[in-house]
Coordinates of C-alpha atoms in Angstrom, one line a residue:
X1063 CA 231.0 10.8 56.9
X1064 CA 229.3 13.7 55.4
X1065 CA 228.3 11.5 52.2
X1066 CA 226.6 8.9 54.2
X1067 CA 224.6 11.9 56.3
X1068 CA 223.3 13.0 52.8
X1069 CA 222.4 9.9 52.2
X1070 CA 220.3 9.8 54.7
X1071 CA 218.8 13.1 53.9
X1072 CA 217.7 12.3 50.7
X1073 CA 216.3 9.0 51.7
X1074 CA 214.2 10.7 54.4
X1075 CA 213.0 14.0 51.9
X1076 CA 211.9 11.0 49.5
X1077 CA 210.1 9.3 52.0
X1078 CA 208.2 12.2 53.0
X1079 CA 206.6 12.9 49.8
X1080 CA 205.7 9.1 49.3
X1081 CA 203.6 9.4 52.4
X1082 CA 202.3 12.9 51.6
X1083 CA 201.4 11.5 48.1
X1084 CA 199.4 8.2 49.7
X1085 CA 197.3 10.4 51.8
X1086 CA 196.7 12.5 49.2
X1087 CA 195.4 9.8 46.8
X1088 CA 193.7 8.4 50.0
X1089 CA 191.3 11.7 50.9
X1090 CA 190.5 12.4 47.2
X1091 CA 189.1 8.6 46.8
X1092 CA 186.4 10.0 49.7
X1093 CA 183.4 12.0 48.9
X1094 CA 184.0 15.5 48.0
X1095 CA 183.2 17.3 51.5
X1096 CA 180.8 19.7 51.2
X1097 CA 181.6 23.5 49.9
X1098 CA 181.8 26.3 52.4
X1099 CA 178.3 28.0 53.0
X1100 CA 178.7 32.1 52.3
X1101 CA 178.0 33.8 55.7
X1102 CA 175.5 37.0 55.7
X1103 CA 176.8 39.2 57.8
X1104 CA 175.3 40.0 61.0
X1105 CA 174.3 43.3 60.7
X1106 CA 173.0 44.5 57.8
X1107 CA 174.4 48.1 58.3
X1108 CA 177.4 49.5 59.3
X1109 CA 176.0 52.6 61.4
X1110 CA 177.7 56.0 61.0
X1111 CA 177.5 58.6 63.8
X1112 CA 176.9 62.0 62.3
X1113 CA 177.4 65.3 64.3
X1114 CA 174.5 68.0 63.8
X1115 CA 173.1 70.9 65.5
X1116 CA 169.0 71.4 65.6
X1117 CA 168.3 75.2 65.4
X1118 CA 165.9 75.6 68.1
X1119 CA 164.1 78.5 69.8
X1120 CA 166.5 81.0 67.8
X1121 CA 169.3 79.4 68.6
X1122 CA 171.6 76.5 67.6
X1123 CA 172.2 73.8 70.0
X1124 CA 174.9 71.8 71.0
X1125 CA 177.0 69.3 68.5
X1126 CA 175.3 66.0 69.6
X1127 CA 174.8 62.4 67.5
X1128 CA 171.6 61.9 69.4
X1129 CA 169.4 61.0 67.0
X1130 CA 171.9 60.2 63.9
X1131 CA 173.9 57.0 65.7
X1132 CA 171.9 54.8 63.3
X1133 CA 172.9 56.7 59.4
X1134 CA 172.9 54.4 57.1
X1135 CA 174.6 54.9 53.7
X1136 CA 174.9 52.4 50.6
X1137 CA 178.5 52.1 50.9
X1138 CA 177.9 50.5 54.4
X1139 CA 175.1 48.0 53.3
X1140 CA 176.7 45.0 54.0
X1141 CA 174.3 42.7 52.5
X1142 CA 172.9 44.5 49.7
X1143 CA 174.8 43.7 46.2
X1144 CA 173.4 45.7 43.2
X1145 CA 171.0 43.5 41.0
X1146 CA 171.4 43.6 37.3
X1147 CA 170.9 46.2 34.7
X1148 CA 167.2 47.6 34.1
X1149 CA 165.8 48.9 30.9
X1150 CA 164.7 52.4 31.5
X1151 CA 162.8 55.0 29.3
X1152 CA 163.8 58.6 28.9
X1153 CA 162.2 59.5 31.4
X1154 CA 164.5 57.3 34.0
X1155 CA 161.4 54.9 34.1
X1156 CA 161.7 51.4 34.7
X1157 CA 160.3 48.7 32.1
X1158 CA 158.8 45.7 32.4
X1159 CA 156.7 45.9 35.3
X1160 CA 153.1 45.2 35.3
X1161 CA 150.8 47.7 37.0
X1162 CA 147.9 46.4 39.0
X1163 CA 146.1 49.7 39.6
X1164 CA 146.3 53.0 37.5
X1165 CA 145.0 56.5 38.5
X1166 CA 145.2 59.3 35.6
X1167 CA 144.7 59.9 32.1
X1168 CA 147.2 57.6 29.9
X1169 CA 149.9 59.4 28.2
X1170 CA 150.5 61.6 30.9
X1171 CA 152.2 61.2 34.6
X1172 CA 149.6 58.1 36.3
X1173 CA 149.8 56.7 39.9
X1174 CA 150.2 53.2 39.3
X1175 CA 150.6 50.1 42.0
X1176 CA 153.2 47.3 40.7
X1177 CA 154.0 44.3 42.8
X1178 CA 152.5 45.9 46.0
X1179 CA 154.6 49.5 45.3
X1180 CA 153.3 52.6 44.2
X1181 CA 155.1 54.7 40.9
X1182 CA 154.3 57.4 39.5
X1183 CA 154.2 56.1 35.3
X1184 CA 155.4 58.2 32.8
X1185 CA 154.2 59.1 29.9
X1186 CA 155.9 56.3 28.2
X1187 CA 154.9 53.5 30.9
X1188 CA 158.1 53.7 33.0
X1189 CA 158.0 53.1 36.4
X1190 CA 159.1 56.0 38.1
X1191 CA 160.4 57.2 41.8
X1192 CA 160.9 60.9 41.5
X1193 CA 164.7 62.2 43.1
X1194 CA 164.4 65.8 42.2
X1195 CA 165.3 69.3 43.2
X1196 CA 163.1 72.6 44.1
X1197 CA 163.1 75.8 42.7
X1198 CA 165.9 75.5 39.5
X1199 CA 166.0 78.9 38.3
X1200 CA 168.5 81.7 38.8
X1201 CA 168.9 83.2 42.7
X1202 CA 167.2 86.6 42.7
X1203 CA 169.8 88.3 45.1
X1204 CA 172.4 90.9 44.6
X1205 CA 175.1 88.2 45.3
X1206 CA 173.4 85.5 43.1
X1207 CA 173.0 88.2 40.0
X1208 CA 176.6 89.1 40.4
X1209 CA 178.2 85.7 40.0
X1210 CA 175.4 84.7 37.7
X1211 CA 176.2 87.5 35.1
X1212 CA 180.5 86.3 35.9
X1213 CA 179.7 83.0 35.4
X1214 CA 177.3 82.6 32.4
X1215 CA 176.0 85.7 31.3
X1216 CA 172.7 84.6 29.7
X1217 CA 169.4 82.6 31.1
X1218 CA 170.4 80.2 27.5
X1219 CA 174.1 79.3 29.0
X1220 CA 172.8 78.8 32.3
X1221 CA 170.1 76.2 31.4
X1222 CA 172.7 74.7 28.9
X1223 CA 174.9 74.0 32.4
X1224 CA 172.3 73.9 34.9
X1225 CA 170.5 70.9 32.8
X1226 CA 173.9 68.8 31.6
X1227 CA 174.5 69.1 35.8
X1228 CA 170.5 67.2 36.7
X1229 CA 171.4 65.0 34.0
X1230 CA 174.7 63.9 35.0
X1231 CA 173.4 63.7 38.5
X1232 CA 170.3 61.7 37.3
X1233 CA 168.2 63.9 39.2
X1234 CA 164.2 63.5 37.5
X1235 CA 162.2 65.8 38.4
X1236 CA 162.3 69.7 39.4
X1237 CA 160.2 72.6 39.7
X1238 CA 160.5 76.4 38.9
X1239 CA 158.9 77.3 41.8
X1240 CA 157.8 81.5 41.2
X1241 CA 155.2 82.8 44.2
X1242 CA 152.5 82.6 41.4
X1243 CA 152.5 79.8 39.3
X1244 CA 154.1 79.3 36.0
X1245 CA 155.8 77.2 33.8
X1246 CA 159.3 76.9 32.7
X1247 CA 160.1 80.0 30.8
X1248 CA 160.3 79.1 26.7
X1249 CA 164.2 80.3 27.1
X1250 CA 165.4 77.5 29.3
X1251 CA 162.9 75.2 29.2
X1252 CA 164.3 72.7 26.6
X1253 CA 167.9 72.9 28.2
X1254 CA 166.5 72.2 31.7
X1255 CA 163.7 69.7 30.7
X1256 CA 165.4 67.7 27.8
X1257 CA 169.1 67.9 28.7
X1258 CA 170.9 65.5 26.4
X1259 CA 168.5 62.6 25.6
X1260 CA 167.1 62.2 29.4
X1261 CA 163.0 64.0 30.0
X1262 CA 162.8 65.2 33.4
X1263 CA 159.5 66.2 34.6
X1264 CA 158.3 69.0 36.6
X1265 CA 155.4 69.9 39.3
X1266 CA 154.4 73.4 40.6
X1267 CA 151.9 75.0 43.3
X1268 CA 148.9 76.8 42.2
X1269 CA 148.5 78.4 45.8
X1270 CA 145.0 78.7 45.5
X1271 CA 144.3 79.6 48.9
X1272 CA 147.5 82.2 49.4
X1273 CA 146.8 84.3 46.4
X1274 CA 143.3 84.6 47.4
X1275 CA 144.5 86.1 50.1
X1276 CA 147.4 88.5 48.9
X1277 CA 144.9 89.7 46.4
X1278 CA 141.5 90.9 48.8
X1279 CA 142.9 94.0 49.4
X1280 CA 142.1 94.2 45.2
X1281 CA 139.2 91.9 45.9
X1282 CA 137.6 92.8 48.5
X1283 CA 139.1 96.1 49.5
X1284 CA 140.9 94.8 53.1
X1285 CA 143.9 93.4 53.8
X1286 CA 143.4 89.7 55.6
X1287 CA 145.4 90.0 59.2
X1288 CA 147.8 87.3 59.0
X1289 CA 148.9 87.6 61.9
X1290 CA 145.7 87.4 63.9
X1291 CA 143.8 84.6 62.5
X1292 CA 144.3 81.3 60.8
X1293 CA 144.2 82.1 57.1
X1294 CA 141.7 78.9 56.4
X1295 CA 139.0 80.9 57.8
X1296 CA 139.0 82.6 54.1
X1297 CA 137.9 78.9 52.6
X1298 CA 134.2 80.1 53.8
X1299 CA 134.1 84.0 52.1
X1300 CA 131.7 84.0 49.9
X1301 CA 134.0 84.7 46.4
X1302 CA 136.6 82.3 47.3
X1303 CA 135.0 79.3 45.1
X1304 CA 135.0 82.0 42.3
X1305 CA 138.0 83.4 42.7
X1306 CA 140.0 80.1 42.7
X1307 CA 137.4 78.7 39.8
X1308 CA 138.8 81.8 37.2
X1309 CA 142.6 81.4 39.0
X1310 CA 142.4 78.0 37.9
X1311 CA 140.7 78.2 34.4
X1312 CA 143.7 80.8 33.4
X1313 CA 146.7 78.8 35.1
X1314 CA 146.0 75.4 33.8
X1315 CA 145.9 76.8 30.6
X1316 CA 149.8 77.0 30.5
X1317 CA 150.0 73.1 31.3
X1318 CA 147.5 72.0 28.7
X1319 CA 149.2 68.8 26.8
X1320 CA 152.2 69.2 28.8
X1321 CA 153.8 65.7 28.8
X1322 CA 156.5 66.8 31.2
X1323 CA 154.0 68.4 34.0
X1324 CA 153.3 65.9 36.2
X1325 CA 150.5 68.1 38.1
X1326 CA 149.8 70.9 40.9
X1327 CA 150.5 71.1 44.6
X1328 CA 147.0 73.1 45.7
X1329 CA 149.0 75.0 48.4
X1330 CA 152.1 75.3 50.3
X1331 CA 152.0 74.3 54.3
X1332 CA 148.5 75.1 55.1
X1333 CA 147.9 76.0 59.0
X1334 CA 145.8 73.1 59.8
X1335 CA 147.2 71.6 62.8
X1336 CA 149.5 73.6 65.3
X1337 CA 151.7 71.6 67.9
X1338 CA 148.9 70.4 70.6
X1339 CA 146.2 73.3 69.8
X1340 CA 148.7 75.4 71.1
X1341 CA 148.3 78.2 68.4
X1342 CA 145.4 78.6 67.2
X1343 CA 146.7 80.8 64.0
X1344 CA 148.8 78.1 62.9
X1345 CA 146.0 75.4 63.1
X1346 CA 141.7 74.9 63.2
X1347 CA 140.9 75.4 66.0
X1348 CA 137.1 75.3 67.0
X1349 CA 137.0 78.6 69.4
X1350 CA 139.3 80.5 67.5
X1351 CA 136.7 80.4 64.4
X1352 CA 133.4 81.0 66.7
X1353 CA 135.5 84.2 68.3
X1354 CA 135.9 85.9 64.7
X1355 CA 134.3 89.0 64.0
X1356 CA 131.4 90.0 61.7
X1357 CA 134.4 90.3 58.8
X1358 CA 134.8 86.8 58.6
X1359 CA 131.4 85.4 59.9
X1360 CA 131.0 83.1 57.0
X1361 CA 133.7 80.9 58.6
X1362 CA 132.3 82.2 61.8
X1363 CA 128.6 80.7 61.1
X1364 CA 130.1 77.3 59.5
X1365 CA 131.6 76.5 63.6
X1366 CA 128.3 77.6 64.8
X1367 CA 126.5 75.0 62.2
X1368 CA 128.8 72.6 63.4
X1369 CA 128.0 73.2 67.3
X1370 CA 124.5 73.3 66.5
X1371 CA 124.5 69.8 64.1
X1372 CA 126.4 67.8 67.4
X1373 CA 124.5 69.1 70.1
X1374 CA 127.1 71.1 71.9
X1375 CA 125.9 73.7 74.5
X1376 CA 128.8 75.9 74.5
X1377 CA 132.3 76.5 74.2
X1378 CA 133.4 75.1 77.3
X1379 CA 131.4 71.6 76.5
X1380 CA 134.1 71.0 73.6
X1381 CA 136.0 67.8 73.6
X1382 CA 139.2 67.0 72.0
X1383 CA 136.8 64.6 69.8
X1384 CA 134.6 67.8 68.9
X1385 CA 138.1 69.7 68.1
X1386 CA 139.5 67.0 65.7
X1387 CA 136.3 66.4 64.0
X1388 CA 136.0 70.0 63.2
X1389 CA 139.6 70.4 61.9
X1390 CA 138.1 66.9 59.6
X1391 CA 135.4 68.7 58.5
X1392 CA 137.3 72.0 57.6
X1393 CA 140.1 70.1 55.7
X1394 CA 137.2 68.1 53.7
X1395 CA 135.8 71.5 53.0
X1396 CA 139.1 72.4 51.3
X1397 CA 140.3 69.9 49.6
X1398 CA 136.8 69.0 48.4
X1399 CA 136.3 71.9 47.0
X1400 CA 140.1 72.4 45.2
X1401 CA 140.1 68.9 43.9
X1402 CA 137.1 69.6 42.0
X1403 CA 137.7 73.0 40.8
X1404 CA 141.2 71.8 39.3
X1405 CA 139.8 68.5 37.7
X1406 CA 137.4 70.7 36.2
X1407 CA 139.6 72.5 34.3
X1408 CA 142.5 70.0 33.8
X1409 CA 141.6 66.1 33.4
X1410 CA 144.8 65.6 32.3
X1411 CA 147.3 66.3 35.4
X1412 CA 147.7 65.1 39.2
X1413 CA 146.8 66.4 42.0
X1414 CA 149.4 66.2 44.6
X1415 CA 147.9 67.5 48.0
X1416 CA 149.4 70.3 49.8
X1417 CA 153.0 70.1 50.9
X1418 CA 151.5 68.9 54.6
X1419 CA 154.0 70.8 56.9
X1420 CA 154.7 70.9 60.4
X1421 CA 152.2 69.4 62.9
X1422 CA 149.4 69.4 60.1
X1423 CA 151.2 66.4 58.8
X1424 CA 150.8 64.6 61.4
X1425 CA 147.4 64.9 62.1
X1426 CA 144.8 62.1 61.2
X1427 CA 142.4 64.2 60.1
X1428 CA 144.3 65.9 57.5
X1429 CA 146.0 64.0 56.3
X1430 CA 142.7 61.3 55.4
X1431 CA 141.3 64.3 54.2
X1432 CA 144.1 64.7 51.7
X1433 CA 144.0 61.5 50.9
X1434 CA 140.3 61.1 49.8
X1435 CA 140.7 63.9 47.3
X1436 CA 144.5 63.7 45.6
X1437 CA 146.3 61.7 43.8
X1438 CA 149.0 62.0 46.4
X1439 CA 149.6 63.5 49.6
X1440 CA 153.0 66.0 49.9
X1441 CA 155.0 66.6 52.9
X1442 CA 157.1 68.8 53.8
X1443 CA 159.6 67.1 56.2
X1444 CA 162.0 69.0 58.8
X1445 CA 162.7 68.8 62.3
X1446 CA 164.4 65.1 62.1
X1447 CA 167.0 63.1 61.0
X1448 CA 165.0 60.4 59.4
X1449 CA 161.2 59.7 58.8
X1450 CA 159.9 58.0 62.4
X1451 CA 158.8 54.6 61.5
X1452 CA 155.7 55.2 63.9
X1453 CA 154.9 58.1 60.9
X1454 CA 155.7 56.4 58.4
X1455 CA 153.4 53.8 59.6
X1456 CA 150.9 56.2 60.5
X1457 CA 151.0 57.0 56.6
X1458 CA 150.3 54.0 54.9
X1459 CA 146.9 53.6 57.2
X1460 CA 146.4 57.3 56.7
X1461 CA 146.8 57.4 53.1
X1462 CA 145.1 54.4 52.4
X1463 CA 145.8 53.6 48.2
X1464 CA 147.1 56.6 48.0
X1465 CA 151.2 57.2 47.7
X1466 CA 153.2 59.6 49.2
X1467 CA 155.5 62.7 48.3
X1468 CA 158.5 64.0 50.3
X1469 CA 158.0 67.5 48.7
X1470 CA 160.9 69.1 50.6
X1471 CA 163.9 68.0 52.9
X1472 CA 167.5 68.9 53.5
X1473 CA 170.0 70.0 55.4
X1474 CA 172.9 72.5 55.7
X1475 CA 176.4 72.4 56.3
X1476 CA 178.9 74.6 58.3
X1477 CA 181.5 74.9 55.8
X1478 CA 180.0 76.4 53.2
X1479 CA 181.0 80.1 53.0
X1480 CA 180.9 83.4 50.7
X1481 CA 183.8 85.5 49.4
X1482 CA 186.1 83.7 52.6
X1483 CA 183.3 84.0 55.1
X1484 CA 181.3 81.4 56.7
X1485 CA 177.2 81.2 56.1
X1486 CA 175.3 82.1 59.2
X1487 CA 173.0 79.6 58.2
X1488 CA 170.5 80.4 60.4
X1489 CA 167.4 81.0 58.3
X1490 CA 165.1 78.2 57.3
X1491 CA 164.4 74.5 58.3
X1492 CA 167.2 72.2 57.8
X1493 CA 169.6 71.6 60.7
X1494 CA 173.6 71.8 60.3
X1495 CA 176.1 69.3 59.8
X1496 CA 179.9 70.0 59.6
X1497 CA 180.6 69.2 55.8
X1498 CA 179.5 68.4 52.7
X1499 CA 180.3 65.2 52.6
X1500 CA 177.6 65.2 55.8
X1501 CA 175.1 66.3 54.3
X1502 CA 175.4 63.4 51.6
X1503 CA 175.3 61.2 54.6
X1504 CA 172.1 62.7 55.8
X1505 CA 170.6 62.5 52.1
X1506 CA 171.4 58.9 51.8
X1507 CA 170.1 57.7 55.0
X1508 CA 166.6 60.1 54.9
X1509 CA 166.0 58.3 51.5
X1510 CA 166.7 55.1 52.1
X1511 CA 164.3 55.0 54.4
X1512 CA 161.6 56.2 52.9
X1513 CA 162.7 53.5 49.6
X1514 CA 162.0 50.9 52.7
X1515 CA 158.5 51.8 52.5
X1516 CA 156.5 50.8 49.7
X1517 CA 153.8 53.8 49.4
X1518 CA 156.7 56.7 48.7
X1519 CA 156.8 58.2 45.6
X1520 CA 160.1 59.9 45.6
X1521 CA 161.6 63.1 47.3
X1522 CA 163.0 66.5 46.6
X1523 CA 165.7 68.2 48.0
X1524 CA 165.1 72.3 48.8
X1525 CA 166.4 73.5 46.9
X1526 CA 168.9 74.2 43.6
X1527 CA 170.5 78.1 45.3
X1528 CA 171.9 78.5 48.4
X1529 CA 169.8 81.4 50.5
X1530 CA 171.1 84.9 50.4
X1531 CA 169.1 87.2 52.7
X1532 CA 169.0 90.9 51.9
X1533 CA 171.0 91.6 55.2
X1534 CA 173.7 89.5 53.9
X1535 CA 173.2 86.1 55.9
X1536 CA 173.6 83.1 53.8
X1537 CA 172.3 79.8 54.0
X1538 CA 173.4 76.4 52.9
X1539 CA 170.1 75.1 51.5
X1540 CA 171.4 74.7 47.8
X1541 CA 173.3 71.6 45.6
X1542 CA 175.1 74.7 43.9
X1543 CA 177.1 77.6 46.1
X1544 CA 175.9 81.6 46.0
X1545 CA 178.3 81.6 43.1
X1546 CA 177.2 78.3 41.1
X1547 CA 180.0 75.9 42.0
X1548 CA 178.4 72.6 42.6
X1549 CA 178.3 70.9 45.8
X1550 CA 180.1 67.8 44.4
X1551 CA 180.7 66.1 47.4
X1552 CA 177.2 66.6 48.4
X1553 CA 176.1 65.7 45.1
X1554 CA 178.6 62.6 44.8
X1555 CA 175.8 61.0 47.1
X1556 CA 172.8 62.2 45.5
X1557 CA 174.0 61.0 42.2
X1558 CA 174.7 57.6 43.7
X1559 CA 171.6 57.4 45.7
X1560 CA 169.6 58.1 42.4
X1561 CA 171.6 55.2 40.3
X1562 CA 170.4 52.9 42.7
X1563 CA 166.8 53.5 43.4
X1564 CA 165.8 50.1 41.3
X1565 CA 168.1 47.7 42.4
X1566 CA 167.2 49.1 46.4
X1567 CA 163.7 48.9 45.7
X1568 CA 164.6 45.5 44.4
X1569 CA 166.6 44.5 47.7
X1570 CA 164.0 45.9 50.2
X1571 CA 160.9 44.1 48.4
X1572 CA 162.7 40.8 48.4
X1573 CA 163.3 41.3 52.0
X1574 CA 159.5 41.9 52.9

């Protein structure tokens, strides 16, 4: 009995892969059906939600994700896939693409358009965006000295590790950043500006109008009050054109043939526009310059010219129209007169506007006003998560052919700490975040989207040292620590962000 039931078995299993074989042989005689079509993914970011804290009137606010629910980060790009090597020059340029407009003298750092984006070109052709760092130079404070003599020792071995760091990081441009400018000191100059076989290039502020003014008590035999008015009123003294004429003549001078120099910032955040007129030391305002006294009634008869020229009776017949036009005509006046006193000493270097900060940046006015004289108009940026898109569209109207500079950014992070205690962190303009590894997030997504736009030249983190105040509060502005330690995972993002700046350029042209 059990034989014949294996009979049976085997006759069915035999059976069954007859008739599994026919159909087989039956489907493939059919047209091949047709291949499965890849899906895009829905989103094209997987948001992160980002905790931070605005300082505000004094005071930190709450933990909140308010306006950081949308971070984006390259890791979470779900339908960008890194395009194929690119030939690159020393500088980190790219090859191969064909400029249809150049600004600036050939050999040197140019303003170029290619395919509808602006570069800056190096001096060897290379398309560049600039990913940099502020102020790279030993921290002047009694807790930066100490570690600074622990650690290295001399300015030499510093560089030597300072410049191996940018270039591993493939960071391209940084500045030295001394209250008068300067260039790179001869000692550390070669380690920090040809580290290994990269070039990175470097940009500084002349401060024209600010050392004008810390030097009239020498000049002029008074101290300017600061405090009292806006310091753009000095534009109009009569020895100002002279003064910055000789300031410039002798500063340019260390740049001459510099390769490596891609050009000057004129000044550093200029009081041109306060928040609504509200101040009006921290921005032109019309009344403020026809109140001055006989001391500065150079810039006092200038508003009185311009009341005269548009008809207007008095000081209560001024319209917001009148106010804007005369904050026009007063940044015309400066940056007029700048532009041509540098190019008539250096024909050789940009001219990158004057860090824009604050309200001032946002301001029509100015920032046209910039943009008719420079090369390229800086901004400082602070006070948001990410560039608005209503800005940033404000920008490319405002700057017309002209590109433009994120000239300083960041935030800071509440677990950095000194000798076992935690930074305050209260002093300057970046917000907080709770770690490193946050503050990466917030690099990642503030650059991103400016690489969205097509008329950003590149950014620069403030700044290389974390802050050390001289009543001991620290702040977490730096890549490296109060005693040199890199950031790393901070700088894990940087360093990947900066990899990738072709192959996203690449991805957000195709989509636009």
């Amino acid at each position: 009995m059990e034989k014949h039931t294996y009979r049976y078995f085997c006759f069915f299993c035999l059976a069954s892969l007859i008739l599994l074989f026919a159909i087989s042989c039956s489907g493939s005689a059919e047209e091949p059906s047709e291949p499965e079509t890849p899906t895009t993914p829905a989103d094209e970011y997987t948001y992160l939600n980002v905790e931070y804290r605005k300082w505000q009137n004094g005071t930190f606010q709450s933990w909140t994700t308010a306006d950081s629910r949308e971070t984006r980060i390259i890791d979470n790009m779900n339908r960008y896939a890194p395009s194929g090597d690119y030939s690159r020059t020393a500088w980190g340029g790219r090859i191969g693409l064909q400029p249809s407009s150049v600004t600036g003298k050939e050999g040197f750092f140019r303003v170029a358009y290619c395919g509808g984006r602006a570069y800056l070109l190096d001096p060897d052709n290379g398309a560049v965006i600039l990913h940099g760092i502020q102020h790279v130079r030993p921290g002047e404070s009694t807790a930066h000295q100490k570690a600074f003599i622990t650690k290295y020792g001399s300015e030499a071995r510093w560089s030597e590790v300072t410049g191996k760091m940018l270039a591993d990081n493939h960071i391209n441009y940084i500045s030295y950043g001394s209250n008068r400018i300067e260039a790179f000191p001869v000692a550390v100059r070669a380690n920090l500006l040809t580290p290994k076989t990269q070039k990175i290039a470097y940009a500084e502020t002349l401060y024209l109008l600010r050392t004008f003014m810390w030097d009239m008590t020498k000049n002029l035999g008074y101290a300017f009050d600061d405090d009292k008015y806006n310091r753009l009123v000095l534009l109009f003294e009569p020895t100002f054109a002279a003064y910055i004429d000789n300031l410039v003549q002798e500063k340019s001078a260390l740049f001459a043939g510099d390769k490596h120099f891609i050009g000057y910032y004129l000044d550093n955040e200029l009081p041109f526009a306060s928040y609504q007129n509200g101040d009006p030391v921290k921005g032109i305002e019309l009344k403020h310059f026809l109140s001055l006294p006989d001391r500065y009634k150079a810039a006092r008869i200038y508003a009185e010219k311009f009341m005269q020229e548009r008809g207007i009776a008095s000081s209560a017949a001024i319209s917001k129209k009148d106010q804007e036009d005369f904050r026009g005509a007063v940044s015309d006046y400066y940056y007029q007169l700048a532009t041509t006193t540098v190019r008539r000493h250096d024909a050789e270097h940009l001219i990158l506007g004057t860090r824009l900060h604050d309200w001032s940046k946002y301001n029509q006015k100015v920032v046209e006003a910039c943009a008719r004289y420079c090369d390229v108009v800086s901004v400082n940026y602070y006070g948001r998560w990410q560039p608005e898109t209503d800005f940033l569209a404000n920008l490319k109207v405002w700057c017309g052919a002209k590109p433009f500079l994120v000239s300083e950014f960041y935030t800071k992070a509440e677990d950095a700490s000194y000798q076992g205690v935690k930074y305050v962190n209260t002093e300057g303009g970046g917000w907080l975040v709770r770690t490193q590894k946050n503050r990466g997030e917030f690099h990642q997504n503030f650059c991103l989207r400016l690489l969205e736009t097509q008329n950003c030249v590149g950014w620069v983190h403030f700044e290389y040292n974390d802050g050390y105040a001289s009543d001991g509060s620290a702040s977490n502005k730096g890549i490296v620590s109060l005693e040199y330690e890199p950031y790393e995972s901070f700088l894990s993002y940087v360093r990947q962000l900066n990899l990738a700046v072709y192959p996203l350029i690449d991805y957000y042209d195709a989509k636009q």
